[in-house]
C-alpha atoms as a printed R data frame, in Angstrom:
    type eleno elety resid chain resno      x       y       z
1   ATOM     1    CA   MET     A     1 35.128 -13.801   4.008
2   ATOM     2    CA   ARG     A     2 34.192 -12.968   0.144
3   ATOM     3    CA   THR     A     3 33.305  -9.357  -0.444
4   ATOM     4    CA   ASP     A     4 32.834  -8.954  -3.973
5   ATOM     5    CA   GLY     A     5 32.432  -4.970  -4.710
6   ATOM     6    CA   ALA     A     6 31.590  -4.437  -0.985
7   ATOM     7    CA   ARG     A     7 34.762  -1.879  -0.054
8   ATOM     8    CA   GLU     A     8 32.963  -0.040  -3.111
9   ATOM     9    CA   ALA     A     9 29.703   1.110  -1.111
10  ATOM    10    CA   THR     A    10 30.257   4.719  -0.880
11  ATOM    11    CA   ARG     A    11 29.103   4.150  -4.695
12  ATOM    12    CA   ARG     A    12 25.476   4.588  -4.916
13  ATOM    13    CA   TYR     A    13 23.706   1.496  -5.197
14  ATOM    14    CA   VAL     A    14 19.820  -0.348  -4.981
15  ATOM    15    CA   ALA     A    15 19.796  -2.422  -1.944
16  ATOM    16    CA   TYR     A    16 16.043  -4.858  -1.430
17  ATOM    17    CA   VAL     A    17 15.077  -4.645   2.058
18  ATOM    18    CA   ALA     A    18 12.440  -7.514   2.566
19  ATOM    19    CA   LEU     A    19  9.816  -6.133   5.444
20  ATOM    20    CA   GLY     A    20  7.760  -8.314   7.652
21  ATOM    21    CA   SER     A    21  5.401  -8.180  10.738
22  ATOM    22    CA   ASN     A    22  2.928 -10.455  12.185
23  ATOM    23    CA   LEU     A    23  2.591  -8.939  16.037
24  ATOM    24    CA   GLY     A    24  0.556  -5.879  16.879
25  ATOM    25    CA   ASP     A    25 -0.829  -3.380  13.703
26  ATOM    26    CA   ARG     A    26  1.286  -4.963  11.064
27  ATOM    27    CA   ALA     A    27  0.262  -2.474   8.049
28  ATOM    28    CA   ALA     A    28  1.481   0.533  10.834
29  ATOM    29    CA   GLN     A    29  4.768  -1.578  11.728
30  ATOM    30    CA   LEU     A    30  5.664  -1.771   7.960
31  ATOM    31    CA   ASP     A    31  4.635   1.886   7.730
32  ATOM    32    CA   ARG     A    32  6.766   2.965  10.382
33  ATOM    33    CA   ALA     A    33  9.886   0.916   9.287
34  ATOM    34    CA   ARG     A    34  9.401   2.270   5.517
35  ATOM    35    CA   SER     A    35  9.334   5.770   7.269
36  ATOM    36    CA   ALA     A    36 12.429   4.845   9.394
37  ATOM    37    CA   MET     A    37 14.349   3.761   6.078
38  ATOM    38    CA   SER     A    38 14.031   6.919   4.474
39  ATOM    39    CA   LEU     A    39 15.560   9.003   6.838
40  ATOM    40    CA   LEU     A    40 18.620   6.669   6.562
41  ATOM    41    CA   PRO     A    41 21.809   8.920   5.711
42  ATOM    42    CA   MET     A    42 22.683   8.647   2.209
43  ATOM    43    CA   THR     A    43 19.693   6.559   1.451
44  ATOM    44    CA   GLU     A    44 16.671   7.523  -0.910
45  ATOM    45    CA   LEU     A    45 13.627   4.914  -0.332
46  ATOM    46    CA   ILE     A    46 12.922   4.722  -4.238
47  ATOM    47    CA   ALA     A    47 10.251   2.085  -4.148
48  ATOM    48    CA   THR     A    48  7.721  -0.499  -2.735
49  ATOM    49    CA   SER     A    49  6.250  -3.605  -3.767
50  ATOM    50    CA   ALA     A    50  2.596  -4.526  -3.107
51  ATOM    51    CA   ILE     A    51  1.853  -5.870   0.748
52  ATOM    52    CA   GLU     A    52  0.966  -9.523   0.754
53  ATOM    53    CA   GLU     A    53 -0.004 -11.217   3.481
54  ATOM    54    CA   THR     A    54  1.768 -14.868   3.823
55  ATOM    55    CA   SER     A    55  1.652 -17.745   6.299
56  ATOM    56    CA   PRO     A    56  4.478 -18.276   9.153
57  ATOM    57    CA   LEU     A    57  7.651 -19.968   7.806
58  ATOM    58    CA   GLY     A    58  8.843 -22.412  10.778
59  ATOM    59    CA   THR     A    59  6.882 -24.565  13.074
60  ATOM    60    CA   MET     A    60  5.867 -22.154  16.014
61  ATOM    61    CA   ALA     A    61  2.108 -21.237  15.695
62  ATOM    62    CA   GLN     A    62  1.537 -17.513  15.093
63  ATOM    63    CA   CYS     A    63 -0.082 -15.355  12.973
64  ATOM    64    CA   PRO     A    64  0.039 -14.527   9.227
65  ATOM    65    CA   TYR     A    65  3.055 -11.963   8.095
66  ATOM    66    CA   LEU     A    66  2.705  -8.743   6.363
67  ATOM    67    CA   ASN     A    67  5.337  -8.809   3.933
68  ATOM    68    CA   GLN     A    68  6.494  -6.362   1.802
69  ATOM    69    CA   MET     A    69 10.021  -5.254  -0.316
70  ATOM    70    CA   ALA     A    70 11.130  -1.947  -0.183
71  ATOM    71    CA   ALA     A    71 14.114  -0.800  -2.692
72  ATOM    72    CA   LEU     A    72 16.445   1.842  -0.926
73  ATOM    73    CA   ARG     A    73 19.368   3.929  -3.163
74  ATOM    74    CA   THR     A    74 22.343   4.078  -0.795
75  ATOM    75    CA   ARG     A    75 25.751   5.026  -0.106
76  ATOM    76    CA   MET     A    76 25.712   3.005   3.086
77  ATOM    77    CA   HIS     A    77 27.875   0.211   3.611
78  ATOM    78    CA   PRO     A    78 26.000  -2.679   3.651
79  ATOM    79    CA   PHE     A    79 27.250  -3.520   6.976
80  ATOM    80    CA   ALA     A    80 26.404  -0.254   8.137
81  ATOM    81    CA   LEU     A    81 23.452  -0.489   6.701
82  ATOM    82    CA   LEU     A    82 22.637  -3.460   8.207
83  ATOM    83    CA   ALA     A    83 23.678  -1.786  11.825
84  ATOM    84    CA   SER     A    84 20.862   0.476  10.461
85  ATOM    85    CA   LEU     A    85 18.476  -1.856   9.648
86  ATOM    86    CA   GLN     A    86 18.293  -3.461  13.216
87  ATOM    87    CA   ARG     A    87 18.035  -0.360  15.198
88  ATOM    88    CA   ILE     A    88 15.065   0.119  13.858
89  ATOM    89    CA   GLU     A    89 14.061  -3.017  14.474
90  ATOM    90    CA   ARG     A    90 14.749  -2.862  17.857
91  ATOM    91    CA   ALA     A    91 13.079   0.929  17.991
92  ATOM    92    CA   LEU     A    92  9.985  -0.964  16.822
93  ATOM    93    CA   GLY     A    93  9.732  -3.619  19.635
94  ATOM    94    CA   ARG     A    94 11.709  -6.540  17.793
95  ATOM    95    CA   SER     A    95 13.379  -8.745  19.804
96  ATOM    96    CA   ARG     A    96 15.516 -11.369  18.682
97  ATOM    97    CA   SER     A    97 15.243 -14.331  21.535
98  ATOM    98    CA   THR     A    98 14.210 -16.966  19.338
99  ATOM    99    CA   ARG     A    99 14.221 -18.005  16.077
100 ATOM   100    CA   TRP     A   100 11.168 -18.280  13.602
101 ATOM   101    CA   ALA     A   101  9.271 -16.434  16.545
102 ATOM   102    CA   ALA     A   102  6.626 -13.681  15.834
103 ATOM   103    CA   ARG     A   103  8.199 -10.395  15.477
104 ATOM   104    CA   THR     A   104  6.854  -6.317  15.233
105 ATOM   105    CA   ILE     A   105  9.353  -5.909  12.519
106 ATOM   106    CA   ASP     A   106 11.650  -7.688  10.366
107 ATOM   107    CA   LEU     A   107 14.034  -6.208   8.142
108 ATOM   108    CA   ASP     A   108 16.315  -8.141   5.719
109 ATOM   109    CA   ILE     A   109 18.837  -7.040   3.209
110 ATOM   110    CA   VAL     A   110 18.143  -9.358   0.368
111 ATOM   111    CA   ARG     A   111 20.339  -8.120  -2.498
112 ATOM   112    CA   ALA     A   112 22.657  -4.927  -2.627
113 ATOM   113    CA   GLY     A   113 23.299  -3.988  -6.040
114 ATOM   114    CA   GLY     A   114 25.653  -6.831  -7.085
115 ATOM   115    CA   MET     A   115 27.113  -7.030  -4.511
116 ATOM   116    CA   ARG     A   116 28.457 -10.781  -2.766
117 ATOM   117    CA   ILE     A   117 29.396 -10.612   0.941
118 ATOM   118    CA   ASP     A   118 30.005 -13.814   3.406
119 ATOM   119    CA   SER     A   119 30.804 -13.060   6.418
120 ATOM   120    CA   PRO     A   120 28.746 -14.177   9.883
121 ATOM   121    CA   THR     A   121 26.955 -11.392  10.400
122 ATOM   122    CA   LEU     A   122 25.407 -10.860   6.511
123 ATOM   123    CA   VAL     A   123 25.340 -13.085   3.778
124 ATOM   124    CA   LEU     A   124 24.335 -10.987   0.253
125 ATOM   125    CA   PRO     A   125 22.502 -11.840  -1.658
126 ATOM   126    CA   HIS     A   126 20.392 -13.245   1.187
127 ATOM   127    CA   PRO     A   127 20.224 -17.298   1.599
128 ATOM   128    CA   ALA     A   128 16.706 -17.712   1.238
129 ATOM   129    CA   ILE     A   129 16.507 -15.544  -1.933
130 ATOM   130    CA   GLY     A   130 15.637 -18.313  -4.003
131 ATOM   131    CA   THR     A   131 13.108 -20.124  -1.694
132 ATOM   132    CA   ARG     A   132 10.863 -17.794  -0.510
133 ATOM   133    CA   SER     A   133  8.247 -17.332  -3.174
134 ATOM   134    CA   PHE     A   134  6.684 -14.231  -1.872
135 ATOM   135    CA   TRP     A   135 10.387 -12.680  -2.404
136 ATOM   136    CA   GLN     A   136 10.299 -13.532  -5.816
137 ATOM   137    CA   ARG     A   137  6.794 -11.961  -6.558
138 ATOM   138    CA   GLU     A   138  8.455  -8.721  -4.788
139 ATOM   139    CA   ILE     A   139 11.615  -8.595  -6.348
140 ATOM   140    CA   GLY     A   140  9.775  -8.891  -9.849
141 ATOM   141    CA   GLU     A   141  7.439  -6.303  -9.014
142 ATOM   142    CA   LEU     A   142 10.642  -3.686  -7.789
143 ATOM   143    CA   ASP     A   143 12.588  -4.872 -10.768
144 ATOM   144    CA   ARG     A   144  9.421  -4.059 -13.291
145 ATOM   145    CA   LEU     A   145  9.154  -0.679 -11.806
146 ATOM   146    CA   MET     A   146 12.698   0.088 -11.408
147 ATOM   147    CA   ALA     A   147 13.017  -0.622 -15.673
148 ATOM   148    CA   ALA     A   148 10.236   1.506 -16.089
């Protein structure tokens, strides 16, 4: 397991978290997820990208997604952050029964400072970071906001 810098998570770092929803009131789901993330311990929601609608990934017929990227300043270890995000997903009705299935909410850690982690439960940066154009747009927007 590669964990460059992961043990140093007691230092503050900025994590980019991708939010996505394509079931129910999608905008309200994103709002609930942002609110829940802002209440995480040792964590501050510091910026969000614009919300955009995208086509679903995979081959299953389903409704379009609303997507957004959030920047969190946190001291939570990335594995603890992942566990917290998964608790938020469950609280908002997420069921992990089928890969690429429609979902009320999806929360993915896309990057966590400069940390590199390769484990069965968490890979950072996220393996799809270079293949999802909407993530690239959202990351670019957050990078500009963070630099201002």
